[in-house]
Each structure stands twice: as structure tokens, then as C-alpha cells.
PDB file of C-alpha atoms in Angstrom:
ATOM      1  CA  MET A 310     -29.450  -9.371 -17.388  1.00  0.00           C
ATOM      2  CA  GLU A 311     -27.927  -6.337 -15.551  1.00  0.00           C
ATOM      3  CA  ARG A 312     -29.130  -3.135 -15.979  1.00  0.00           C
ATOM      4  CA  VAL A 313     -26.858  -0.668 -17.560  1.00  0.00           C
ATOM      5  CA  ALA A 314     -25.643   1.857 -14.900  1.00  0.00           C
ATOM      6  CA  ARG A 315     -26.171   5.659 -15.980  1.00  0.00           C
ATOM      7  CA  THR A 316     -22.876   7.692 -16.138  1.00  0.00           C
ATOM      8  CA  SER A 317     -22.774  11.158 -15.899  1.00  0.00           C
ATOM      9  CA  ILE A 318     -20.523  12.925 -19.130  1.00  0.00           C
ATOM     10  CA  VAL A 319     -18.474  14.815 -16.375  1.00  0.00           C
ATOM     11  CA  ASP A 320     -17.249  11.708 -14.811  1.00  0.00           C
ATOM     12  CA  VAL A 321     -16.442   9.881 -18.099  1.00  0.00           C
ATOM     13  CA  VAL A 322     -14.693  13.452 -19.110  1.00  0.00           C
ATOM     14  CA  VAL A 323     -12.669  13.187 -15.600  1.00  0.00           C
ATOM     15  CA  ASP A 324     -11.928   9.795 -15.816  1.00  0.00           C
ATOM     16  CA  ARG A 325     -10.349  10.279 -19.286  1.00  0.00           C
ATOM     17  CA  LEU A 326      -8.550  13.554 -18.326  1.00  0.00           C
ATOM     18  CA  ARG A 327      -7.107  11.209 -15.246  1.00  0.00           C
ATOM     19  CA  ASP A 328      -5.855   8.654 -17.547  1.00  0.00           C
ATOM     20  CA  GLU A 329      -4.164  11.166 -19.605  1.00  0.00           C
ATOM     21  CA  ILE A 330      -2.130  12.369 -16.468  1.00  0.00           C
ATOM     22  CA  ARG A 331      -1.737   8.932 -15.357  1.00  0.00           C
ATOM     23  CA  LYS A 332      -0.229   7.630 -18.702  1.00  0.00           C
ATOM     24  CA  GLY A 333       2.519  10.597 -18.858  1.00  0.00           C
ATOM     25  CA  SER A 334       0.782  11.873 -21.672  1.00  0.00           C
ATOM     26  CA  TRP A 335       0.583  15.529 -19.763  1.00  0.00           C
ATOM     27  CA  PRO A 336       3.476  15.057 -17.320  1.00  0.00           C
ATOM     28  CA  VAL A 337       3.462  17.164 -13.792  1.00  0.00           C
ATOM     29  CA  GLY A 338       4.318  20.870 -14.355  1.00  0.00           C
ATOM     30  CA  THR A 339       2.955  20.674 -18.023  1.00  0.00           C
ATOM     31  CA  LYS A 340      -0.262  22.835 -19.269  1.00  0.00           C
ATOM     32  CA  ILE A 341      -3.059  20.753 -20.285  1.00  0.00           C
ATOM     33  CA  PRO A 342      -5.049  21.560 -23.593  1.00  0.00           C
ATOM     34  CA  THR A 343      -7.134  24.526 -23.638  1.00  0.00           C
ATOM     35  CA  GLU A 344     -11.131  23.916 -22.849  1.00  0.00           C
ATOM     36  CA  ALA A 345     -11.677  24.407 -26.806  1.00  0.00           C
ATOM     37  CA  LYS A 346      -9.199  21.902 -27.574  1.00  0.00           C
ATOM     38  CA  LEU A 347     -10.640  19.424 -24.855  1.00  0.00           C
ATOM     39  CA  VAL A 348     -14.160  19.975 -26.227  1.00  0.00           C
ATOM     40  CA  GLU A 349     -12.969  19.279 -29.788  1.00  0.00           C
ATOM     41  CA  ALA A 350     -11.153  15.827 -28.973  1.00  0.00           C
ATOM     42  CA  LEU A 351     -13.772  14.617 -26.443  1.00  0.00           C
ATOM     43  CA  GLY A 352     -16.977  16.024 -28.228  1.00  0.00           C
ATOM     44  CA  VAL A 353     -18.542  16.984 -25.104  1.00  0.00           C
ATOM     45  CA  SER A 354     -19.781  20.148 -24.070  1.00  0.00           C
ATOM     46  CA  ARG A 355     -17.592  23.149 -22.846  1.00  0.00           C
ATOM     47  CA  PRO A 356     -19.549  23.553 -19.415  1.00  0.00           C
ATOM     48  CA  SER A 357     -18.787  19.522 -19.048  1.00  0.00           C
ATOM     49  CA  ILE A 358     -15.047  20.132 -19.448  1.00  0.00           C
ATOM     50  CA  ARG A 359     -15.167  22.796 -17.206  1.00  0.00           C
ATOM     51  CA  GLU A 360     -16.849  20.520 -14.580  1.00  0.00           C
ATOM     52  CA  ALA A 361     -14.482  17.645 -15.165  1.00  0.00           C
ATOM     53  CA  VAL A 362     -11.146  20.058 -14.788  1.00  0.00           C
ATOM     54  CA  ARG A 363     -12.790  21.603 -11.676  1.00  0.00           C
ATOM     55  CA  SER A 364     -13.206  18.444  -9.995  1.00  0.00           C
ATOM     56  CA  LEU A 365      -9.274  17.236 -10.846  1.00  0.00           C
ATOM     57  CA  VAL A 366      -8.508  20.661  -9.181  1.00  0.00           C
ATOM     58  CA  GLN A 367     -10.029  19.638  -6.252  1.00  0.00           C
ATOM     59  CA  LEU A 368      -8.538  16.248  -6.012  1.00  0.00           C
ATOM     60  CA  GLY A 369      -4.970  18.086  -6.351  1.00  0.00           C
ATOM     61  CA  LEU A 370      -4.223  16.644  -9.546  1.00  0.00           C
ATOM     62  CA  LEU A 371      -4.521  20.265 -11.472  1.00  0.00           C
ATOM     63  CA  GLU A 372      -3.998  23.554 -10.974  1.00  0.00           C
ATOM     64  CA  SER A 373      -5.820  26.479 -12.579  1.00  0.00           C
ATOM     65  CA  ARG A 374      -3.517  29.522 -12.800  1.00  0.00           C
ATOM     66  CA  GLN A 375      -5.620  32.792 -13.730  1.00  0.00           C
ATOM     67  CA  GLY A 376      -5.007  34.023 -17.283  1.00  0.00           C
ATOM     68  CA  ASP A 377      -2.157  31.021 -17.423  1.00  0.00           C
ATOM     69  CA  GLY A 378      -4.156  27.839 -17.829  1.00  0.00           C
ATOM     70  CA  THR A 379      -4.490  24.635 -15.809  1.00  0.00           C
ATOM     71  CA  TYR A 380      -1.277  22.918 -15.179  1.00  0.00           C
ATOM     72  CA  VAL A 381      -0.685  19.114 -13.962  1.00  0.00           C
ATOM     73  CA  VAL A 382       0.656  19.349 -10.275  1.00  0.00           C
ATOM     74  CA  ALA A 383       0.346  15.539  -9.147  1.00  0.00           C
ATOM     75  CA  GLU A 384      -0.022  12.325 -11.098  1.00  0.00           C
ATOM     76  CA  ASP A 385      -2.706  10.642  -8.720  1.00  0.00           C
ATOM     77  CA  GLU A 386      -4.889  11.401  -5.803  1.00  0.00           C
ATOM     78  CA  THR A 387      -3.161   9.144  -3.446  1.00  0.00           C
ATOM     79  CA  THR A 388      -0.065  11.010  -3.601  1.00  0.00           C
ATOM     80  CA  VAL A 389      -1.754  14.171  -3.096  1.00  0.00           C
ATOM     81  CA  ALA A 390      -3.877  13.005   0.094  1.00  0.00           C
ATOM     82  CA  LEU A 391      -0.518  11.167   1.592  1.00  0.00           C
ATOM     83  CA  GLN A 392       1.566  14.344   0.968  1.00  0.00           C
ATOM     84  CA  ARG A 393      -1.434  16.558   3.080  1.00  0.00           C
ATOM     85  CA  VAL A 394      -1.353  14.121   6.022  1.00  0.00           C
ATOM     86  CA  VAL A 395       2.624  14.349   6.007  1.00  0.00           C
ATOM     87  CA  ASP A 396       2.756  18.021   5.857  1.00  0.00           C
ATOM     88  CA  THR A 397       0.315  18.037   9.076  1.00  0.00           C
ATOM     89  CA  ALA A 398       1.677  15.275  10.891  1.00  0.00           C
ATOM     90  CA  ASP A 399       4.573  15.357  13.983  1.00  0.00           C
ATOM     91  CA  ARG A 400       7.998  15.499  12.391  1.00  0.00           C
ATOM     92  CA  ASP A 401       9.089  12.376  15.007  1.00  0.00           C
ATOM     93  CA  GLU A 402       6.225  10.370  13.438  1.00  0.00           C
ATOM     94  CA  VAL A 403       6.991  11.168  10.123  1.00  0.00           C
ATOM     95  CA  GLN A 404      10.594   9.730  10.659  1.00  0.00           C
ATOM     96  CA  LEU A 405       9.318   6.762  12.600  1.00  0.00           C
ATOM     97  CA  VAL A 406       7.216   5.843   9.692  1.00  0.00           C
ATOM     98  CA  ARG A 407       9.980   6.546   7.292  1.00  0.00           C
ATOM     99  CA  HIS A 408      12.396   4.129   9.336  1.00  0.00           C
ATOM    100  CA  THR A 409       9.532   1.392   9.183  1.00  0.00           C
ATOM    101  CA  LEU A 410       8.940   1.401   5.756  1.00  0.00           C
ATOM    102  CA  GLU A 411      12.818   1.754   4.723  1.00  0.00           C
ATOM    103  CA  VAL A 412      13.505  -1.696   7.442  1.00  0.00           C
ATOM    104  CA  LEU A 413      10.756  -3.493   5.310  1.00  0.00           C
ATOM    105  CA  ALA A 414      11.895  -2.184   1.960  1.00  0.00           C
ATOM    106  CA  ALA A 415      15.109  -3.683   2.970  1.00  0.00           C
ATOM    107  CA  ARG A 416      14.016  -6.486   4.065  1.00  0.00           C
ATOM    108  CA  GLU A 417      11.995  -7.606   0.585  1.00  0.00           C
ATOM    109  CA  ALA A 418      14.596  -6.450  -1.342  1.00  0.00           C
ATOM    110  CA  ALA A 419      17.095  -8.950   0.288  1.00  0.00           C
ATOM    111  CA  THR A 420      14.556 -11.528  -0.100  1.00  0.00           C
ATOM    112  CA  ASN A 421      13.261 -10.511  -3.689  1.00  0.00           C
ATOM    113  CA  ARG A 422      16.514  -9.521  -5.573  1.00  0.00           C
ATOM    114  CA  SER A 423      17.859 -10.414  -8.775  1.00  0.00           C
ATOM    115  CA  ALA A 424      21.147 -10.086 -10.306  1.00  0.00           C
ATOM    116  CA  ALA A 425      20.292  -6.909 -12.289  1.00  0.00           C
ATOM    117  CA  ASP A 426      18.874  -5.330  -9.166  1.00  0.00           C
ATOM    118  CA  ILE A 427      22.284  -6.001  -7.248  1.00  0.00           C
ATOM    119  CA  ASP A 428      23.854  -4.379 -10.095  1.00  0.00           C
ATOM    120  CA  ALA A 429      21.466  -1.398 -10.158  1.00  0.00           C
ATOM    121  CA  LEU A 430      22.273  -1.008  -6.049  1.00  0.00           C
ATOM    122  CA  ARG A 431      25.789  -1.187  -6.319  1.00  0.00           C
ATOM    123  CA  VAL A 432      25.748   1.617  -8.973  1.00  0.00           C
ATOM    124  CA  ALA A 433      23.558   3.664  -6.413  1.00  0.00           C
ATOM    125  CA  LEU A 434      25.886   2.780  -3.768  1.00  0.00           C
ATOM    126  CA  GLN A 435      28.745   3.971  -5.574  1.00  0.00           C
ATOM    127  CA  GLY A 436      27.201   7.164  -6.871  1.00  0.00           C
ATOM    128  CA  ARG A 437      26.655   7.645  -2.945  1.00  0.00           C
ATOM    129  CA  ARG A 438      30.361   6.793  -2.026  1.00  0.00           C
ATOM    130  CA  SER A 439      31.790   8.862  -4.432  1.00  0.00           C
ATOM    131  CA  ARG A 440      30.576  11.765  -3.088  1.00  0.00           C
ATOM    132  CA  SER A 441      33.155  14.150  -1.193  1.00  0.00           C
ATOM    133  CA  ALA A 442      32.618  15.104   2.374  1.00  0.00           C
ATOM    134  CA  TRP A 443      32.311  18.475   1.264  1.00  0.00           C
ATOM    135  CA  ALA A 444      29.617  17.537  -1.465  1.00  0.00           C
ATOM    136  CA  PHE A 445      27.839  15.283   0.795  1.00  0.00           C
ATOM    137  CA  ARG A 446      27.243  17.973   3.133  1.00  0.00           C
ATOM    138  CA  ARG A 447      25.445  19.990   0.647  1.00  0.00           C
ATOM    139  CA  MET A 448      21.864  19.566   1.306  1.00  0.00           C
ATOM    140  CA  ARG A 449      20.504  18.802  -2.538  1.00  0.00           C
ATOM    141  CA  THR A 450      23.644  16.940  -3.233  1.00  0.00           C
ATOM    142  CA  GLY A 451      23.306  14.730   0.126  1.00  0.00           C
ATOM    143  CA  ILE A 452      19.602  14.192  -0.024  1.00  0.00           C
ATOM    144  CA  SER A 453      19.278  13.582  -3.885  1.00  0.00           C
ATOM    145  CA  THR A 454      21.592  10.968  -3.532  1.00  0.00           C
ATOM    146  CA  THR A 455      20.345   9.508  -0.564  1.00  0.00           C
ATOM    147  CA  ILE A 456      16.720   9.563  -2.102  1.00  0.00           C
ATOM    148  CA  CYS A 457      17.986   7.679  -5.518  1.00  0.00           C
ATOM    149  CA  PHE A 458      19.517   4.899  -3.256  1.00  0.00           C
ATOM    150  CA  ARG A 459      16.334   4.634  -1.690  1.00  0.00           C
ATOM    151  CA  ARG A 460      14.425   4.303  -4.700  1.00  0.00           C
ATOM    152  CA  SER A 461      16.678   1.624  -6.385  1.00  0.00           C
ATOM    153  CA  SER A 462      16.544  -0.207  -3.098  1.00  0.00           C
ATOM    154  CA  GLU A 463      12.535   0.182  -3.532  1.00  0.00           C
ATOM    155  CA  ALA A 464      12.654  -1.002  -6.969  1.00  0.00           C
ATOM    156  CA  THR A 465      14.350  -4.028  -6.287  1.00  0.00           C
ATOM    157  CA  THR A 466      11.752  -4.413  -3.524  1.00  0.00           C
ATOM    158  CA  VAL A 467       8.616  -5.345  -5.043  1.00  0.00           C
ATOM    159  CA  ARG A 468       7.761  -6.224  -8.731  1.00  0.00           C
ATOM    160  CA  ARG A 469       4.092  -6.096  -7.835  1.00  0.00           C
ATOM    161  CA  PRO A 470       2.015  -3.031  -8.800  1.00  0.00           C
ATOM    162  CA  VAL A 471       0.390  -2.267  -5.559  1.00  0.00           C
ATOM    163  CA  PRO A 472       3.132  -2.406  -3.217  1.00  0.00           C
ATOM    164  CA  ARG A 473       5.618  -0.650  -5.975  1.00  0.00           C
ATOM    165  CA  SER A 474       2.889   2.184  -6.539  1.00  0.00           C
ATOM    166  CA  MET A 475       2.043   2.809  -2.597  1.00  0.00           C
ATOM    167  CA  GLY A 476       6.151   2.487  -1.724  1.00  0.00           C
ATOM    168  CA  SER A 477       6.788   5.272  -4.133  1.00  0.00           C
ATOM    169  CA  THR A 478       3.659   7.322  -2.990  1.00  0.00           C
ATOM    170  CA  CYS A 479       5.137   7.123   0.561  1.00  0.00           C
ATOM    171  CA  THR A 480       8.768   7.626  -0.607  1.00  0.00           C
ATOM    172  CA  ASN A 481       7.693  11.171  -2.462  1.00  0.00           C
ATOM    173  CA  ALA A 482       5.543  12.459   0.605  1.00  0.00           C
ATOM    174  CA  ILE A 483       8.060  11.445   3.219  1.00  0.00           C
ATOM    175  CA  CYS A 484      11.233  12.171   1.412  1.00  0.00           C
ATOM    176  CA  THR A 485       9.773  15.754   0.586  1.00  0.00           C
ATOM    177  CA  ARG A 486       8.858  16.584   4.225  1.00  0.00           C
ATOM    178  CA  SER A 487      11.972  15.418   5.502  1.00  0.00           C
ATOM    179  CA  VAL A 488      14.233  18.012   3.327  1.00  0.00           C
ATOM    180  CA  ALA A 489      11.482  20.486   4.113  1.00  0.00           C
ATOM    181  CA  ASP A 490      12.560  19.771   7.935  1.00  0.00           C
ATOM    182  CA  LEU A 491      16.304  20.385   7.368  1.00  0.00           C
ATOM    183  CA  PRO A 492      17.513  23.489   8.692  1.00  0.00           C
ATOM    184  CA  SER A 493      18.585  25.792   5.600  1.00  0.00           C
ATOM    185  CA  GLY A 494      21.940  24.705   4.225  1.00  0.00           C
ATOM    186  CA  ARG A 495      22.635  21.643   6.204  1.00  0.00           C
ATOM    187  CA  ALA A 496      21.691  18.075   5.226  1.00  0.00           C
ATOM    188  CA  THR A 497      21.769  14.900   7.603  1.00  0.00           C
ATOM    189  CA  ARG A 498      23.010  11.573   6.679  1.00  0.00           C
ATOM    190  CA  ASN A 499      20.374   9.138   6.572  1.00  0.00           C
TER     191      ASN A 499
END
């Protein structure tokens, strides 16, 4: 017979709050319930709630705003950690990783496609082609269309949860960095 592992209340609260974020009950950008409401909902002490929230702030999932409340800023700590690495990396290195991942994603997409995947890619490609030359030069239009096309390609690529999650995390971090690297008012065709 195995011994029962002791678990701290704070760890349990951290896991419960993290689950609420992951399952979308509190989407990125939304304010989480007040300490009083969390105490009532979870049946734990205020200090336990406070410490759990502080832990999630340190992980980068939450952000406390003095006098305003606590907001969700990320869905999982892996995204936050990867974004920190990408933000401090050399621009050329980020582009190399981006290119490598895109090549692998394209190969997987071609290998594991379905008829529905092909239709989704056609719609995304048509959206990309339908942009006028003027509109495509505009940073937000060009980049968002490119990202939309890439995300459709990624959705085609893998149906397994781990690679899909990693691909989404990498794309978010790398595309954010790529957009930030663009000179103001200029977009590149990728």
C-alpha cells in the first residue's frame, strides 16, 4: 500500500486556478474573481488564495494591477517561458528557428492532410491572395493574414495534443517577435 502524499492547500489552489485559466473560464485579458469570491468558491483561507495568486503571477499567468485587480495574461507557463527566451534571442536565430519549424509543419501537413484540411487551407490561401498589393503592405493586414495561413497549416499538421500545443506555443512566441522586429509601417512577405 502506498503512503498518501501530503499536498499543501496552496498547491491545490494553484492547480485549481490554473485549470480555470486553461479550460477558458478566465480567458486572457479577463479579471479573475476577487479574493473574497475565491475564498467562498474554494473554501480556503484568504492567505492561501493570496499565496496561490502570487505563485501564478510569478509564473507569468496572472498580472496584479494595484487598485484594479488581477488579470489573466497567459494560458500556460510554457508560453510565457518560451516568449521570454524568444524576446532575448538574436533576431537571425529566431528567423532560423521559425523557418525550420515551418518546413517541418509543411511536411507534416502534406503527410497527414484530410479533405477538410485542404478546404481550410484553400480558404486561408484565398484570403491571402485576395488582399490587394496596397493592403498587403500594411503591417497588420499582411502579418495577420500570414499568421492565419500558418495557423491553418499547423491545424492540418498534427492532431496529437502535445505537438499541436507545442506548435501553437512556438508560433505565438516567434510570430510576436517577428512582428516586433518589423520597422514601423513596413511589413515583409513571409
